Amino acid sequence: MEINIRQWIVSVMILGALLMGGCAQQDATSQAPNLPTEPPVTAQAPDAFSNLPRLEGKATVQMVIKGKNVLIEVDGSKAPITAGNFVDLVQRQVYDGVVFHRVVRDPQPFVAQGGDPQSKKPQADPRTFGTGGFIDPTTGQERSIPLEITPEGAPSPVYGSPLQSAGINQPPVLKHKRGAVAMARSQAPNSASAQFYFALSDLEFLDGNYAVFGQVIEGMDVVDGIQQGDRIDSAQVVEGLENLRSNGPS
């Protein structure tokens, strides 16, 4: 029986909400992702996040998956906090050994999501994968970063709200093209922490709702081959580390 295209699009969008719902913080919206969410967070000034790492420019991260290299260009010029957080976590070896706990390819290639720090623990319960974030060892608290999206033509990012909720009709500069790397989060806009995903195809309907911060520039065939349960062998910054700024204890 042929699939109704409109129903398929709706089902994929719901799947996207469920996918991002199991991220760093399990709140009410994570448990019931189809319920109305709280009012959008007002866009906040960057000074509110001055304690977070920032990437001023670009960097290249080499990720080894099943013994094969994937190169990621991380763009701090359009997503400085999101990119800085990722590069900082790479430097801390947070991603070494973590699992890709959710890989969706049907009815068409969607995402490969990983980065939950608790998934590297040998005795961890796989049923909890997708609920963890980065715990800062200096504070004992989970680091959360704001939703950060730069619209086309804007001089700086919009913080704390999807673009449409902020009344912005311009598309983002960094889009969900095949090979894009973006942060997973719950329905709370500022709940991203460590989990990220690779876009396995163009995912335009996610643009403006989730923060893209990088792009696979080499090894997309490796990304296409990721299976649920595969681990990241290692990740390291091979270029642009000098652009990382750490302005606080996090």
C-alpha positions in Angstrom: 0.0 0.0 0.0 1.4 3.4 -0.9 2.4 5.7 1.9 0.4 9.0 2.1 3.1 11.7 1.8 1.5 14.1 4.1 1.0 11.4 6.8 4.6 10.4 6.3 5.9 13.9 6.8 3.8 14.3 10.0 5.1 11.0 11.3 8.7 12.0 10.7 8.2 15.3 12.5 6.7 13.4 15.5 9.7 11.1 15.4 12.0 14.1 15.4 10.3 15.3 18.6 10.7 12.0 20.2 14.3 11.7 19.1 15.3 15.0 20.7 13.1 14.5 23.7 15.4 12.0 25.3 18.3 14.3 25.9 20.1 15.9 28.8 17.2 16.6 31.2 14.1 14.5 31.7 11.4 17.0 32.3 7.6 16.9 31.7 8.0 17.7 28.1 10.5 14.9 27.6 8.0 12.4 28.9 5.1 13.7 26.8 6.7 15.4 23.7 3.5 15.9 21.9 1.9 18.1 24.6 2.1 21.9 24.3 5.3 23.2 25.6 6.0 26.1 27.9 6.0 29.6 26.3 9.1 30.3 24.3 12.1 31.6 26.2 12.9 35.3 25.4 16.1 35.7 23.4 18.9 36.3 25.8 22.0 38.4 25.5 25.3 36.5 25.0 26.5 37.9 28.3 24.1 35.5 30.1 26.3 32.6 28.8 29.7 34.2 29.4 30.7 31.2 31.6 30.4 28.8 28.7 33.2 27.8 26.2 33.1 29.6 22.9 34.7 28.9 19.6 35.8 32.1 17.8 36.2 30.9 14.3 36.3 27.4 13.0 37.9 24.1 14.1 38.2 20.6 12.6 37.5 17.5 14.7 38.6 14.0 13.7 36.3 11.4 14.9 37.2 7.7 14.6 34.2 5.4 14.3 34.8 1.6 13.9 38.4 2.4 13.0 37.5 4.8 10.2 38.0 8.6 10.2 35.3 11.2 10.0 36.3 14.9 9.7 33.9 17.5 11.0 34.2 21.2 10.3 32.9 23.0 13.4 31.6 26.5 12.8 32.0 28.9 15.7 31.5 31.9 13.5 27.7 31.3 13.4 27.3 29.1 16.5 30.0 30.2 18.9 28.6 28.7 22.1 27.3 25.5 20.6 30.6 24.9 18.7 32.7 25.8 21.7 30.8 23.4 23.9 31.4 20.6 21.4 35.1 21.3 20.9 35.6 21.6 24.7 33.9 18.2 25.2 36.1 16.7 22.5 39.2 18.1 24.3 37.9 16.5 27.6 37.6 13.1 25.8 33.9 13.0 26.7 33.0 11.4 23.4 35.7 8.7 23.5 33.8 5.4 23.8 30.2 6.7 23.7 27.5 4.9 21.9 25.3 5.9 19.0 22.1 5.0 20.8 19.6 6.0 18.2 19.9 5.5 14.5 16.9 6.0 12.2 16.9 5.2 8.5 13.3 4.1 7.8 11.2 5.2 6.0 14.2 7.3 4.8 17.6 8.2 6.2 17.1 10.5 9.2 19.7 10.8 11.9 22.5 9.0 13.9 22.4 10.3 17.4 25.0 9.7 20.1 27.2 11.6 22.7 25.5 10.5 25.9 28.4 10.3 28.4 26.8 7.7 30.5 26.8 5.3 27.5 30.5 4.7 27.8 30.1 3.1 31.2 30.5 -0.7 30.9 27.6 -1.5 33.3 25.3 1.2 32.1 21.7 0.2 31.3 21.1 0.8 27.5 17.5 1.8 28.3 18.9 5.0 29.9 20.9 6.0 26.9 19.7 9.3 25.5 18.9 10.8 28.9 22.4 11.9 30.1 24.4 15.1 29.7 27.9 16.3 30.6 28.6 16.6 34.3 31.2 19.3 34.9 33.7 17.7 37.4 34.5 21.1 38.9 30.9 21.9 39.8 29.2 18.5 40.0 26.4 20.0 37.9 25.2 19.3 34.4 26.3 21.8 31.8 23.4 23.0 29.6 23.8 25.3 26.6 21.3 27.6 25.0 19.5 27.0 21.7 21.7 29.2 19.4 20.6 29.8 15.8 21.9 32.6 13.5 19.3 33.6 10.8 20.4 34.6 7.4 21.3 38.3 7.3 21.5 38.6 11.1 24.7 39.9 12.7 24.4 37.5 15.7 22.6 34.4 16.8 19.1 34.2 18.4 19.2 32.6 21.8 16.7 30.6 23.8 14.0 30.2 21.2 13.3 28.4 17.8 13.3 31.0 15.1 9.6 30.8 14.3 8.7 31.2 18.0 10.9 34.3 18.1 8.9 35.7 15.2 11.8 35.4 12.7 10.9 34.1 9.3 14.4 34.0 7.9 16.0 30.6 7.5 19.1 29.8 9.5 22.6 30.1 8.0 23.6 26.6 9.2 21.0 24.2 7.8 20.2 20.5 8.2 21.8 19.4 5.0 23.0 15.8 4.7 26.1 15.5 6.8 25.2 18.4 9.2 26.1 18.0 12.8 23.6 19.4 15.4 22.8 19.3 19.1 20.0 17.1 20.4 17.9 18.5 23.2 14.6 18.1 25.0 11.6 20.3 24.2 13.1 22.9 26.7 15.1 25.1 24.3 18.1 25.5 26.5 18.6 21.8 27.5 21.3 20.7 25.1 24.4 19.4 26.8 26.6 16.7 25.1 24.3 14.7 22.8 24.6 15.4 19.1 23.4 13.9 15.8 24.5 13.5 12.2 21.8 14.3 9.6 21.7 11.4 7.2 19.7 13.3 4.6 18.5 16.9 4.1 16.1 17.6 7.0 14.7 21.0 6.2 11.8 20.7 8.7 14.3 20.8 11.6 15.9 24.1 10.5 15.4 26.9 12.9 14.4 24.4 15.7 17.7 22.7 16.5 21.2 24.1 16.5 23.4 23.0 13.7 27.1 23.7 14.4 29.1 21.7 12.0 29.3 19.6 8.8 31.0 16.4 7.8 33.7 17.2 5.3 35.2 13.8 5.0 34.0 10.3 5.8 30.3 10.6 5.1 30.4 7.0 3.9 31.4 6.1 7.5 28.6 8.1 8.9 26.1 6.4 6.5 27.3 3.0 7.9 26.7 3.8 11.6 24.6 1.2 13.3 22.7 1.6 16.5 25.1 0.4 19.3 28.3 1.4 17.4 30.8 3.4 19.5 33.0 6.4 18.8 36.6 5.1 19.2 38.0 8.5 19.8 37.7 12.2 18.9 40.3 14.9 18.8 40.7 18.5 17.6 43.1 18.5 14.7 42.9 22.1 13.7 41.6 25.4 15.2 42.0 24.6 18.9 43.5 28.0 19.3 40.1 29.5 18.6 38.6 27.9 21.7 37.9 30.3 24.6 37.0 29.0 28.1 35.7 31.9 30.1 34.5 30.2 33.3 34.6 27.1 35.5 32.6 25.2 32.9 
